[in-house]
Every structure is written in structure tokens, then in C-alpha cells.
Short mmCIF file of C-alpha atoms in Angstrom, two decimals:
data_model
loop_
_atom_site.label_atom_id
_atom_site.label_comp_id
_atom_site.label_asym_id
_atom_site.label_seq_id
_atom_site.Cartn_x
_atom_site.Cartn_y
_atom_site.Cartn_z
CA UNK A 708 24.05 -1.66 -6.37
CA UNK A 709 21.36 -2.17 -3.74
CA UNK A 710 22.35 0.73 -1.46
CA UNK A 711 20.17 3.30 -3.32
CA UNK A 712 17.28 0.82 -3.12
CA UNK A 713 17.69 0.55 0.64
CA UNK A 714 17.63 4.36 0.85
CA UNK A 715 14.38 4.42 -1.12
CA UNK A 716 13.01 1.66 1.11
CA UNK A 717 13.80 3.75 4.20
CA UNK A 718 12.08 6.74 2.60
CA UNK A 719 9.13 4.50 1.70
CA UNK A 720 8.80 3.56 5.37
CA UNK A 721 8.23 7.24 6.20
CA UNK A 722 5.82 7.71 3.30
CA UNK A 723 3.66 4.69 4.18
CA UNK A 724 3.81 5.35 7.93
CA UNK A 725 2.35 8.78 7.20
CA UNK A 726 -0.63 7.10 5.54
CA UNK A 727 -1.22 4.34 8.11
CA UNK A 728 -0.21 5.92 11.43
CA UNK A 729 -3.48 7.82 11.72
CA UNK A 730 -5.35 4.53 12.27
CA UNK A 731 -3.95 4.27 15.78
CA UNK A 732 -4.39 8.00 16.47
CA UNK A 733 -8.04 8.46 15.49
CA UNK A 734 -9.53 8.40 19.04
CA UNK A 735 -7.06 11.00 20.31
CA UNK A 736 -7.51 13.18 17.21
CA UNK A 737 -11.29 13.02 17.53
CA UNK A 738 -11.16 14.09 21.18
CA UNK A 739 -8.70 16.92 20.60
CA UNK A 740 -10.40 18.34 17.50
CA UNK A 741 -13.92 17.90 18.96
CA UNK A 742 -15.29 15.58 16.27
CA UNK A 743 -16.76 12.09 16.34
CA UNK A 744 -14.77 8.94 15.54
CA UNK A 745 -16.64 8.47 12.20
CA UNK A 746 -15.84 12.07 11.27
CA UNK A 747 -12.18 11.57 12.13
CA UNK A 748 -12.30 8.31 10.17
CA UNK A 749 -13.12 10.32 7.04
CA UNK A 750 -9.48 11.42 7.13
CA UNK A 751 -8.56 7.82 6.24
CA UNK A 752 -11.14 7.77 3.44
CA UNK A 753 -9.89 11.12 2.13
CA UNK A 754 -6.33 9.83 1.88
CA UNK A 755 -7.24 6.54 0.18
CA UNK A 756 -9.60 7.98 -2.42
CA UNK A 757 -7.29 10.90 -3.20
CA UNK A 758 -4.59 8.36 -4.03
CA UNK A 759 -7.04 6.35 -6.14
CA UNK A 760 -8.37 9.36 -8.09
CA UNK A 761 -5.20 11.32 -8.76
CA UNK A 762 -2.36 8.79 -8.51
CA UNK A 763 -2.19 7.64 -12.17
CA UNK A 764 -2.44 11.18 -13.56
CA UNK A 765 0.23 12.59 -11.25
CA UNK A 766 2.56 9.65 -11.85
CA UNK A 767 2.20 9.94 -15.62
CA UNK A 768 2.99 13.66 -15.46
CA UNK A 769 5.91 13.53 -13.03
CA UNK A 770 7.54 10.46 -14.61
CA UNK A 771 9.44 12.81 -16.95
CA UNK A 772 11.23 14.51 -14.04
CA UNK A 773 14.71 13.65 -12.76
CA UNK A 774 14.14 11.12 -10.00
CA UNK A 775 16.52 12.34 -7.29
CA UNK A 776 15.06 15.84 -7.21
CA UNK A 777 11.53 14.45 -7.39
CA UNK A 778 11.98 12.05 -4.45
CA UNK A 779 13.58 14.77 -2.34
CA UNK A 780 10.72 17.16 -3.18
CA UNK A 781 8.14 14.53 -2.18
CA UNK A 782 9.83 13.91 1.17
CA UNK A 783 10.02 17.64 1.86
CA UNK A 784 6.30 17.85 1.06
CA UNK A 785 5.67 15.04 3.55
CA UNK A 786 7.73 16.86 6.15
CA UNK A 787 5.73 20.05 5.70
CA UNK A 788 2.34 18.27 5.70
CA UNK A 789 3.17 16.27 8.85
CA UNK A 790 4.25 19.50 10.56
CA UNK A 791 0.92 21.05 9.54
CA UNK A 792 -0.92 18.02 10.95
CA UNK A 793 0.96 18.37 14.24
CA UNK A 794 -0.20 21.99 14.50
CA UNK A 795 -3.74 21.55 13.10
CA UNK A 796 -6.25 23.61 15.14
CA UNK A 797 -9.33 21.96 13.60
CA UNK A 798 -10.49 19.10 11.42
CA UNK A 799 -10.37 21.21 8.23
CA UNK A 800 -6.69 22.03 8.56
CA UNK A 801 -6.08 18.40 9.45
CA UNK A 802 -7.91 17.32 6.28
CA UNK A 803 -5.71 19.61 4.18
CA UNK A 804 -2.62 18.22 5.90
CA UNK A 805 -3.75 14.71 4.93
CA UNK A 806 -4.69 15.65 1.37
CA UNK A 807 -1.22 16.94 0.46
CA UNK A 808 0.77 13.73 1.19
CA UNK A 809 -1.94 11.65 -0.49
CA UNK A 810 -0.99 13.39 -3.72
CA UNK A 811 2.69 12.54 -3.27
CA UNK A 812 2.43 8.92 -2.10
CA UNK A 813 1.53 7.27 -5.43
CA UNK A 814 4.18 9.30 -7.27
CA UNK A 815 6.91 8.23 -4.85
CA UNK A 816 5.90 4.58 -4.62
CA UNK A 817 5.39 4.05 -8.35
CA UNK A 818 8.55 5.85 -9.47
CA UNK A 819 10.68 4.39 -6.65
CA UNK A 820 9.61 0.94 -7.83
CA UNK A 821 10.52 1.77 -11.42
CA UNK A 822 13.87 3.23 -10.31
CA UNK A 823 14.67 0.06 -8.38
CA UNK A 824 13.99 -2.03 -11.49
CA UNK A 825 16.20 0.29 -13.56
CA UNK A 826 19.05 -0.31 -11.11
CA UNK A 827 18.95 -4.13 -11.09
CA UNK A 828 17.29 -4.97 -14.42
CA UNK A 829 13.89 -6.49 -15.24
CA UNK A 830 14.93 -10.08 -14.49
CA UNK A 831 15.23 -9.21 -10.80
CA UNK A 832 12.31 -6.80 -10.62
CA UNK A 833 10.48 -8.77 -7.95
CA UNK A 834 13.47 -8.91 -5.61
CA UNK A 835 14.28 -5.23 -6.13
CA UNK A 836 10.72 -4.15 -5.40
CA UNK A 837 10.65 -6.55 -2.46
CA UNK A 838 13.45 -4.47 -0.96
CA UNK A 839 11.38 -1.32 -1.53
CA UNK A 840 8.38 -3.21 -0.15
CA UNK A 841 10.34 -4.04 3.00
CA UNK A 842 9.90 -0.42 4.02
CA UNK A 843 6.15 -0.76 3.51
CA UNK A 844 5.94 -3.93 5.59
CA UNK A 845 7.96 -2.27 8.34
CA UNK A 846 5.54 0.67 8.24
CA UNK A 847 2.65 -1.69 9.00
CA UNK A 848 4.65 -3.72 11.56
CA UNK A 849 6.28 -0.87 13.46
CA UNK A 850 4.91 2.43 12.17
CA UNK A 851 1.37 2.12 13.50
CA UNK A 852 2.25 0.60 16.91
CA UNK A 853 5.13 3.04 17.51
CA UNK A 854 2.97 5.98 16.48
CA UNK A 855 0.29 4.83 18.90
CA UNK A 856 2.80 4.46 21.72
CA UNK A 857 4.15 7.96 21.07
CA UNK A 858 0.60 9.30 21.09
CA UNK A 859 -0.15 7.61 24.41
CA UNK A 860 3.07 8.93 25.95
CA UNK A 861 3.34 12.51 24.70
CA UNK A 862 0.31 13.15 22.48
CA UNK A 863 -0.77 12.48 18.90
CA UNK A 864 0.67 15.77 17.67
CA UNK A 865 4.12 14.57 18.70
CA UNK A 866 3.75 11.52 16.44
CA UNK A 867 3.22 13.75 13.41
CA UNK A 868 6.00 16.11 14.53
CA UNK A 869 8.46 13.22 14.73
CA UNK A 870 7.36 11.98 11.29
CA UNK A 871 7.99 15.48 9.96
CA UNK A 872 11.56 15.52 11.30
CA UNK A 873 12.21 12.01 9.94
CA UNK A 874 10.93 13.01 6.49
CA UNK A 875 13.27 16.00 6.36
CA UNK A 876 16.18 13.83 7.55
CA UNK A 877 15.59 11.23 4.84
CA UNK A 878 15.31 13.95 2.21
CA UNK A 879 18.80 15.02 3.27
CA UNK A 880 20.10 11.44 3.02
CA UNK A 881 18.70 11.09 -0.50
CA UNK A 882 20.31 14.42 -1.42
CA UNK A 883 23.70 13.15 -0.27
CA UNK A 884 23.69 9.50 -1.36
CA UNK A 885 21.08 8.88 -4.10
CA UNK A 886 22.58 9.03 -7.62
CA UNK A 887 20.88 11.16 -10.25
CA UNK A 888 18.75 9.18 -12.68
CA UNK A 889 16.12 9.58 -15.36
CA UNK A 890 14.17 6.58 -16.59
CA UNK A 891 15.29 5.60 -20.08
CA UNK A 892 12.80 5.53 -22.96
CA UNK A 893 10.26 7.53 -20.98
CA UNK A 894 6.81 7.41 -22.57
CA UNK A 895 4.76 10.53 -23.24
CA UNK A 896 1.84 11.50 -21.01
CA UNK A 897 -0.76 10.57 -23.63
CA UNK A 898 0.84 7.29 -24.63
CA UNK A 899 1.00 6.12 -21.01
CA UNK A 900 -2.78 6.35 -20.76
CA UNK A 901 -3.04 4.44 -24.03
CA UNK A 902 -2.22 1.21 -22.21
CA UNK A 903 -5.64 1.42 -20.56
CA UNK A 904 -7.21 0.57 -23.90
CA UNK A 905 -5.96 -2.98 -23.48
CA UNK A 906 -8.61 -5.34 -22.03
CA UNK A 907 -5.75 -7.28 -20.44
CA UNK A 908 -4.58 -4.19 -18.54
CA UNK A 909 -8.15 -3.43 -17.51
CA UNK A 910 -8.39 -6.96 -16.18
CA UNK A 911 -5.16 -6.58 -14.21
CA UNK A 912 -6.39 -3.36 -12.60
CA UNK A 913 -9.72 -5.00 -11.75
CA UNK A 914 -7.80 -7.90 -10.23
CA UNK A 915 -6.00 -5.49 -7.90
CA UNK A 916 -9.31 -3.90 -6.90
CA UNK A 917 -10.78 -7.33 -6.09
CA UNK A 918 -7.72 -8.55 -4.17
CA UNK A 919 -7.56 -5.47 -1.96
CA UNK A 920 -11.33 -5.37 -1.50
CA UNK A 921 -11.16 -8.93 -0.19
CA UNK A 922 -8.19 -8.16 2.05
CA UNK A 923 -9.71 -5.10 3.67
CA UNK A 924 -13.24 -6.43 4.00
CA UNK A 925 -11.83 -8.38 6.94
CA UNK A 926 -8.53 -6.68 7.82
CA UNK A 927 -10.19 -3.33 8.50
CA UNK A 928 -12.07 -4.96 11.38
CA UNK A 929 -9.46 -7.49 12.52
CA UNK A 930 -8.81 -5.68 15.79
CA UNK A 931 -12.53 -5.66 16.52
CA UNK A 932 -12.75 -9.38 15.74
CA UNK A 933 -9.91 -10.19 18.13
CA UNK A 934 -11.40 -8.04 20.87
CA UNK A 935 -15.05 -9.06 20.64
CA UNK A 936 -14.82 -12.65 19.42
CA UNK A 937 -11.61 -13.83 21.09
CA UNK A 938 -12.04 -11.66 24.19
CA UNK A 939 -8.54 -10.14 24.00
CA UNK A 940 -7.80 -6.81 25.67
CA UNK A 941 -6.19 -3.90 23.83
CA UNK A 942 -2.63 -4.91 24.71
CA UNK A 943 -3.03 -8.46 23.41
CA UNK A 944 -4.75 -7.18 20.28
CA UNK A 945 -1.80 -4.85 19.69
CA UNK A 946 0.68 -7.72 19.94
CA UNK A 947 -1.47 -9.82 17.62
CA UNK A 948 -1.48 -7.06 15.02
CA UNK A 949 2.26 -6.64 15.35
CA UNK A 950 2.73 -10.39 14.87
CA UNK A 951 0.36 -10.27 11.89
CA UNK A 952 2.58 -7.64 10.31
CA UNK A 953 5.83 -9.36 11.32
CA UNK A 954 5.04 -12.55 9.39
CA UNK A 955 4.49 -10.25 6.45
CA UNK A 956 8.27 -9.95 6.23
CA UNK A 957 8.35 -13.61 5.21
CA UNK A 958 5.48 -13.11 2.79
CA UNK A 959 7.23 -10.13 1.23
CA UNK A 960 10.34 -12.23 0.60
CA UNK A 961 8.40 -15.16 -0.85
CA UNK A 962 6.32 -12.86 -3.03
CA UNK A 963 9.43 -11.24 -4.45
CA UNK A 964 10.80 -14.60 -5.51
CA UNK A 965 7.62 -16.13 -6.94
CA UNK A 966 6.41 -13.07 -8.84
CA UNK A 967 9.55 -12.99 -10.99
CA UNK A 968 8.67 -16.46 -12.30
CA UNK A 969 5.00 -15.92 -13.11
CA UNK A 970 2.96 -13.01 -11.69
CA UNK A 971 -0.50 -14.51 -12.18
CA UNK A 972 0.46 -17.90 -10.77
CA UNK A 973 1.94 -16.09 -7.76
CA UNK A 974 -1.37 -14.24 -7.36
CA UNK A 975 -3.32 -17.50 -7.54
CA UNK A 976 -1.06 -19.21 -5.02
CA UNK A 977 -1.18 -16.51 -2.38
CA UNK A 978 -4.90 -15.85 -2.87
CA UNK A 979 -5.63 -19.54 -2.32
CA UNK A 980 -3.69 -19.67 0.94
CA UNK A 981 -5.22 -16.37 2.04
CA UNK A 982 -8.71 -17.83 1.72
CA UNK A 983 -7.67 -20.63 4.08
CA UNK A 984 -6.30 -18.18 6.63
CA UNK A 985 -9.32 -15.90 6.52
CA UNK A 986 -11.86 -18.69 6.79
CA UNK A 987 -10.06 -20.33 9.73
CA UNK A 988 -9.64 -17.19 11.90
CA UNK A 989 -13.12 -17.13 13.43
CA UNK A 990 -13.40 -20.92 14.08
CA UNK A 991 -9.92 -20.75 15.69
CA UNK A 992 -10.69 -17.88 18.07
CA UNK A 993 -10.68 -20.05 21.20
CA UNK A 994 -7.56 -22.05 20.33
CA UNK A 995 -4.40 -19.96 20.53
CA UNK A 996 -2.20 -22.27 18.41
CA UNK A 997 -4.84 -22.53 15.68
CA UNK A 998 -5.52 -18.79 15.77
CA UNK A 999 -1.80 -18.02 15.55
CA UNK A 1000 -1.48 -20.31 12.52
CA UNK A 1001 -4.51 -18.78 10.79
CA UNK A 1002 -3.25 -15.23 11.39
CA UNK A 1003 0.25 -16.17 10.25
CA UNK A 1004 -1.04 -17.58 6.95
CA UNK A 1005 -3.29 -14.57 6.43
CA UNK A 1006 -0.56 -12.05 7.34
CA UNK A 1007 2.12 -13.63 5.16
CA UNK A 1008 -0.11 -13.93 2.11
CA UNK A 1009 -1.48 -10.40 2.53
CA UNK A 1010 2.03 -8.90 2.54
CA UNK A 1011 3.00 -11.06 -0.44
CA UNK A 1012 0.00 -9.86 -2.43
CA UNK A 1013 0.91 -6.22 -1.82
CA UNK A 1014 4.16 -6.91 -3.68
CA UNK A 1015 2.80 -9.40 -6.22
CA UNK A 1016 0.02 -7.06 -7.34
CA UNK A 1017 2.49 -4.23 -7.77
CA UNK A 1018 4.98 -6.21 -9.86
CA UNK A 1019 2.18 -7.91 -11.79
CA UNK A 1020 0.95 -4.58 -13.17
CA UNK A 1021 4.48 -3.39 -13.94
CA UNK A 1022 5.28 -6.56 -15.89
CA UNK A 1023 1.96 -6.32 -17.75
CA UNK A 1024 2.99 -2.92 -19.14
CA UNK A 1025 6.80 -2.90 -19.55
CA UNK A 1026 6.52 0.12 -21.86
CA UNK A 1027 5.18 2.27 -18.99
CA UNK A 1028 5.98 0.47 -15.71
CA UNK A 1029 5.67 3.49 -13.41
CA UNK A 1030 2.23 4.35 -14.78
CA UNK A 1031 1.20 0.70 -14.45
CA UNK A 1032 2.41 0.74 -10.84
CA UNK A 1033 0.32 3.85 -10.21
CA UNK A 1034 -2.71 2.01 -11.60
CA UNK A 1035 -2.11 -0.75 -9.08
CA UNK A 1036 -1.81 1.82 -6.27
CA UNK A 1037 -5.06 3.45 -7.41
CA UNK A 1038 -6.83 0.09 -7.67
CA UNK A 1039 -5.49 -0.98 -4.27
CA UNK A 1040 -6.72 2.18 -2.54
CA UNK A 1041 -10.08 1.89 -4.27
CA UNK A 1042 -10.24 -1.70 -3.03
CA UNK A 1043 -9.33 -0.61 0.50
CA UNK A 1044 -12.24 1.82 0.55
CA UNK A 1045 -14.67 -0.67 -0.98
CA UNK A 1046 -13.55 -3.43 1.38
CA UNK A 1047 -14.12 -1.27 4.44
CA UNK A 1048 -17.64 -0.46 3.23
CA UNK A 1049 -18.45 -4.10 2.44
CA UNK A 1050 -17.08 -5.24 5.80
CA UNK A 1051 -19.25 -2.71 7.62
CA UNK A 1052 -22.35 -3.94 5.79
CA UNK A 1053 -21.49 -7.56 6.54
CA UNK A 1054 -21.17 -6.75 10.25
CA UNK A 1055 -24.53 -4.93 10.23
CA UNK A 1056 -26.44 -7.69 8.43
CA UNK A 1057 -24.59 -10.97 9.07
CA UNK A 1058 -22.46 -10.30 12.13
CA UNK A 1059 -18.77 -9.97 12.86
CA UNK A 1060 -18.20 -13.72 12.61
CA UNK A 1061 -19.09 -13.69 8.89
CA UNK A 1062 -16.35 -11.30 7.83
CA UNK A 1063 -13.79 -13.97 7.00
CA UNK A 1064 -16.22 -15.83 4.75
CA UNK A 1065 -17.33 -12.65 2.96
CA UNK A 1066 -13.72 -11.62 2.39
CA UNK A 1067 -12.85 -15.12 1.17
CA UNK A 1068 -15.71 -14.91 -1.33
CA UNK A 1069 -14.24 -11.78 -2.86
CA UNK A 1070 -10.78 -13.34 -2.98
CA UNK A 1071 -12.32 -16.34 -4.75
CA UNK A 1072 -13.64 -13.95 -7.42
CA UNK A 1073 -10.10 -12.63 -7.84
CA UNK A 1074 -8.83 -16.20 -8.35
CA UNK A 1075 -11.39 -16.76 -11.09
CA UNK A 1076 -10.37 -13.50 -12.76
CA UNK A 1077 -6.68 -14.45 -12.55
CA UNK A 1078 -7.45 -17.76 -14.24
CA UNK A 1079 -9.29 -15.89 -16.98
CA UNK A 1080 -6.39 -13.48 -17.48
CA UNK A 1081 -4.02 -16.42 -17.90
CA UNK A 1082 -5.97 -17.44 -21.02
CA UNK A 1083 -5.67 -13.99 -22.64
CA UNK A 1084 -2.79 -13.42 -25.00
CA UNK A 1085 -1.14 -10.04 -24.56
CA UNK A 1086 -1.21 -7.92 -27.68
CA UNK A 1087 1.87 -5.91 -28.60
CA UNK A 1088 1.31 -2.44 -27.22
CA UNK A 1089 2.90 0.71 -28.47
CA UNK A 1090 3.87 3.54 -26.21
CA UNK A 1091 5.53 6.48 -27.88
CA UNK A 1092 8.59 7.89 -26.21
#
């Protein structure tokens, strides 16, 4: 029963690695394409905001399609776009190569999550999506560092070329092993958007925006914090980031178990522990055991909240779970962009050492919103098939 889910998880690893791998390749890309680091960094912004703007619409439209063909088509699109990135002669072609997969990522992630729930049933939704989420955690743990190592060894273009080959290979695996499926009781395009009329759904989307804004206010600049405040060199920083992602495997597992019981309580729990981890990072910079503990708490809760936020939106709209998942993806990417902007402003005005406190303040707002949402009674929502 879980084998198709593991296949989708492996495909999700390729999809998410395509989004995140560029973080470690930006300096090399900037040098090769003769642009500045901030200009190359706009490639990250382009990807995130494309997902945020178009994800819900594309997911609502493509949710009517047979899933096996759709997933294979998305992976082929990723293979082609990564090949284009590997051959990009200038920043404009590179931007187009990044735009294309940004359109496919929310469709794959939202519908793969819904497909996993269809396979195991709603009572085990958290655990099923945790298995899909395992591919995402692995993308952050291994995808970025491995991509950076490949870039250092044989060039950044090779990293995208290898991703292209892997995407085509996984498309072939899905073609051979993934069973055909269409989601039952599929809602119409218009009725899926109708769920946004609910103040409760609006609150859930806002909660995702706040959670991810808080996360990425600090996480975007974590490497800089470790380098400048703790005095670590690039190699040590790399191992720290890999460890940060590795503990996320534990957080992903815990999140999958707790979110099935009560999504909002799971959000409150992990947000509370995340505040502790974020606030303690800077004061712990000169004590390795304390710093390791702070990063472990932060890393585990961050990975858990990726999963919890996703399942929380799907459970809030059982009549259109894939569309709800796409709303979470859109809100998360919007939060990532906002968090990076807020973190930059905090550094400019308050200093690097204040990032953890600023991020914790935003997470505190998300806790207050979660408490408010727990007092709201969900109204029966209709969603025409």
C-alpha cells in the first residue's frame, strides 16, 4: 500500500531539490552569467512568488486530470527545465528555466499529498503525508549540500544536468510502477475557490503565512549567523546546516503523528518549542553543546511545521484537499519571501543578533492566531462535484 507513496516521495525529493539547490549555487551562477549576487538571488524570489501567485489556480485546474499521467508530465517538465538551466547562456534564459518548474511544483506537491491520503484513508493522512514529506526533508538535508559539492567539483551546470537526468529517470519509474488513479468526488474549479469565502479557511492560510514568515526571517540568514557570530568557517557551517536538516527527519515523524490527532494543537506545540530554539541560538553561540541543542530544537520543529501546516489546511477543507494544500504552499512561499525581507531589515536596523527574537515575535503572533482559530466553529461547506 505504501510503495506508491514512497515513489511519490522520491519524485518529491527531485522536485524540491530543484527549488532549493540554487541556494548553494548562487555565487557560481552569478560569476558565470556576469551578474551580481543580489541579481542572481532574484531567481529564488522568482521561484517562490511564482508558486505563491499561480499555485492554487493551477492545482484547482489540474486536479481533474488522471494523476499518473499528470505526475509523469510534471517530472518531464522538470527534466526539460533543469536541462535548460544547465545550458543557460544568460540570466534571462536561466530565469525562464526557473519559472517553468515553479509552475509545476505546487501542482505536484498538492496532488501527491491528496493521492497519498486517497491510498491510506483520512485517518492516517498525517502519516501518509509524512512519507511524502520525507522526500522534502531529504531535499533540504542532502539536496542542497550535494548540489553544492557537485558544483565545486565539476561546475554548477553539472548539478542541474544531473537533476535533469534524475527527473527523467523518476518519470520512467512512475510510468512503470505507479497505479492509475483519479481522485473521487472531485470538486469543480469554481467550487474549489468557494472555500476561500470561509473566514476559518482565511485564518488557516494566514496562519501558514505567519508561520513561514517567522521561520524564514531567521533561517534565511542562519548560515550568516553561524559564520559571523559563532566564527565558524564554511565547512563547519555546512555541517551545521546538514545537522539542522537531519534532525528534521525526527520532526517530520513527530509532526505526522501529532497532526492526525489535532492539527491546531500540533501547530501550537511545535511553534512554542520553535520560539525556544530560535531565541536560544544567539546566546548559545559560544557554547557548542548549547548551540547544538538550540539548533536541534529549531530544526526539528521547523520540519514538523512544514508537514503540520500542510495537513492542517487539507483537514480544514476535506471537500477540496488538494486545493487547500495548494493554498498552504502559496501561503508558505509568500511567507518565505516576506520572512527574507523582514530578516534583511532586522539586520540593517537591529543587527544580526536580533534575528532570533524578531522571528520568535512573528511565531508568537501565529500562536495567538492558532488559539483564536480553535475557538471558531467550522461551518458546513459545500463544494459541488
